[in-house]
Amino acid sequence: MPVLDPNPQNGQKKLLLVFGAMLLISVIIGVIATIASP
């Protein structure tokens, strides 16, 4: 896995934050779709 960030820990933390946000948005969309569906 290539390390683009000079500080691997900080880069990994940012990547984890972005991944977590995307996962959270996906879950929220899923819940809204479940509620909205008749």
Tab-separated table of N, CA and C in Angstrom:
chain	number	residue	atom	x	y	z
A	1	MET	N	0.840	-1.195	0.000
A	1	MET	CA	0.000	0.000	0.000
A	1	MET	C	0.880	1.252	0.000
A	2	PRO	N	0.755	2.083	-0.998
A	2	PRO	CA	1.625	3.272	-1.090
A	2	PRO	C	1.269	4.320	-0.044
A	3	VAL	N	2.304	4.912	0.526
A	3	VAL	CA	2.085	5.947	1.536
A	3	VAL	C	2.289	7.311	0.870
A	4	LEU	N	1.190	8.012	0.616
A	4	LEU	CA	1.273	9.317	-0.037
A	4	LEU	C	1.599	10.409	0.968
A	5	ASP	N	1.117	10.227	2.204
A	5	ASP	CA	1.318	11.248	3.243
A	5	ASP	C	2.681	11.047	3.908
A	6	PRO	N	3.446	12.111	4.117
A	6	PRO	CA	4.740	11.992	4.803
A	6	PRO	C	4.590	11.415	6.206
A	7	ASN	N	3.435	11.672	6.828
A	7	ASN	CA	3.164	11.137	8.167
A	7	ASN	C	2.113	10.029	8.037
A	8	PRO	N	2.545	8.761	8.055
A	8	PRO	CA	1.620	7.642	7.823
A	8	PRO	C	0.459	7.602	8.823
A	9	GLN	N	0.748	7.898	10.100
A	9	GLN	CA	-0.300	7.848	11.127
A	9	GLN	C	-1.412	8.854	10.821
A	10	ASN	N	-1.013	10.079	10.517
A	10	ASN	CA	-1.987	11.128	10.226
A	10	ASN	C	-2.781	10.791	8.966
A	11	GLY	N	-2.088	10.296	7.927
A	11	GLY	CA	-2.744	9.931	6.687
A	11	GLY	C	-3.734	8.803	6.902
A	12	GLN	N	-3.336	7.813	7.703
A	12	GLN	CA	-4.203	6.671	7.986
A	12	GLN	C	-5.435	7.134	8.762
A	13	LYS	N	-5.236	8.064	9.688
A	13	LYS	CA	-6.347	8.585	10.481
A	13	LYS	C	-7.337	9.324	9.579
A	14	LYS	N	-6.815	10.133	8.644
A	14	LYS	CA	-7.667	10.886	7.719
A	14	LYS	C	-8.429	9.917	6.815
A	15	LEU	N	-7.732	8.871	6.320
A	15	LEU	CA	-8.356	7.873	5.458
A	15	LEU	C	-9.467	7.155	6.206
A	16	LEU	N	-9.191	6.815	7.473
A	16	LEU	CA	-10.179	6.136	8.311
A	16	LEU	C	-11.392	7.039	8.535
A	17	LEU	N	-11.149	8.330	8.721
A	17	LEU	CA	-12.235	9.304	8.940
A	17	LEU	C	-13.114	9.409	7.690
A	18	VAL	N	-12.470	9.489	6.518
A	18	VAL	CA	-13.210	9.566	5.249
A	18	VAL	C	-14.025	8.291	5.033
A	19	PHE	N	-13.396	7.131	5.299
A	19	PHE	CA	-14.074	5.843	5.136
A	19	PHE	C	-15.265	5.743	6.091
A	20	GLY	N	-15.066	6.180	7.322
A	20	GLY	CA	-16.136	6.163	8.315
A	20	GLY	C	-17.294	7.064	7.920
A	21	ALA	N	-16.972	8.243	7.379
A	21	ALA	CA	-18.010	9.181	6.933
A	21	ALA	C	-18.815	8.591	5.780
A	22	MET	N	-18.125	7.961	4.822
A	22	MET	CA	-18.807	7.341	3.683
A	22	MET	C	-19.715	6.210	4.153
A	23	LEU	N	-19.208	5.408	5.097
A	23	LEU	CA	-19.995	4.295	5.631
A	23	LEU	C	-21.228	4.827	6.358
A	24	LEU	N	-21.053	5.888	7.122
A	24	LEU	CA	-22.161	6.500	7.866
A	24	LEU	C	-23.225	7.040	6.896
A	25	ILE	N	-22.786	7.704	5.843
A	25	ILE	CA	-23.718	8.238	4.841
A	25	ILE	C	-24.487	7.100	4.175
A	26	SER	N	-23.793	6.009	3.873
A	26	SER	CA	-24.448	4.847	3.258
A	26	SER	C	-25.517	4.273	4.179
A	27	VAL	N	-25.195	4.175	5.469
A	27	VAL	CA	-26.158	3.656	6.452
A	27	VAL	C	-27.370	4.580	6.559
A	28	ILE	N	-27.114	5.888	6.601
A	28	ILE	CA	-28.208	6.871	6.701
A	28	ILE	C	-29.123	6.778	5.473
A	29	ILE	N	-28.513	6.670	4.278
A	29	ILE	CA	-29.306	6.539	3.048
A	29	ILE	C	-30.136	5.260	3.093
A	30	GLY	N	-29.537	4.182	3.580
A	30	GLY	CA	-30.250	2.909	3.706
A	30	GLY	C	-31.434	3.017	4.648
A	31	VAL	N	-31.248	3.682	5.779
A	31	VAL	CA	-32.329	3.848	6.767
A	31	VAL	C	-33.451	4.714	6.183
A	32	ILE	N	-33.079	5.800	5.513
A	32	ILE	CA	-34.076	6.688	4.900
A	32	ILE	C	-34.868	5.929	3.822
A	33	ALA	N	-34.159	5.132	3.020
A	33	ALA	CA	-34.825	4.354	1.965
A	33	ALA	C	-35.786	3.337	2.585
A	34	THR	N	-35.375	2.714	3.686
A	34	THR	CA	-36.230	1.737	4.369
A	34	THR	C	-37.477	2.399	4.936
A	35	ILE	N	-37.318	3.591	5.518
A	35	ILE	CA	-38.452	4.318	6.102
A	35	ILE	C	-39.372	4.835	4.984
A	36	ALA	N	-38.758	5.337	3.901
A	36	ALA	CA	-39.526	5.939	2.805
A	36	ALA	C	-40.305	4.893	2.004
A	37	SER	N	-39.787	3.655	1.959
A	37	SER	CA	-40.458	2.627	1.158
A	37	SER	C	-41.787	2.229	1.818
A	38	PRO	N	-42.843	2.077	1.013
A	38	PRO	CA	-44.169	1.757	1.560
A	38	PRO	C	-44.265	0.314	2.081
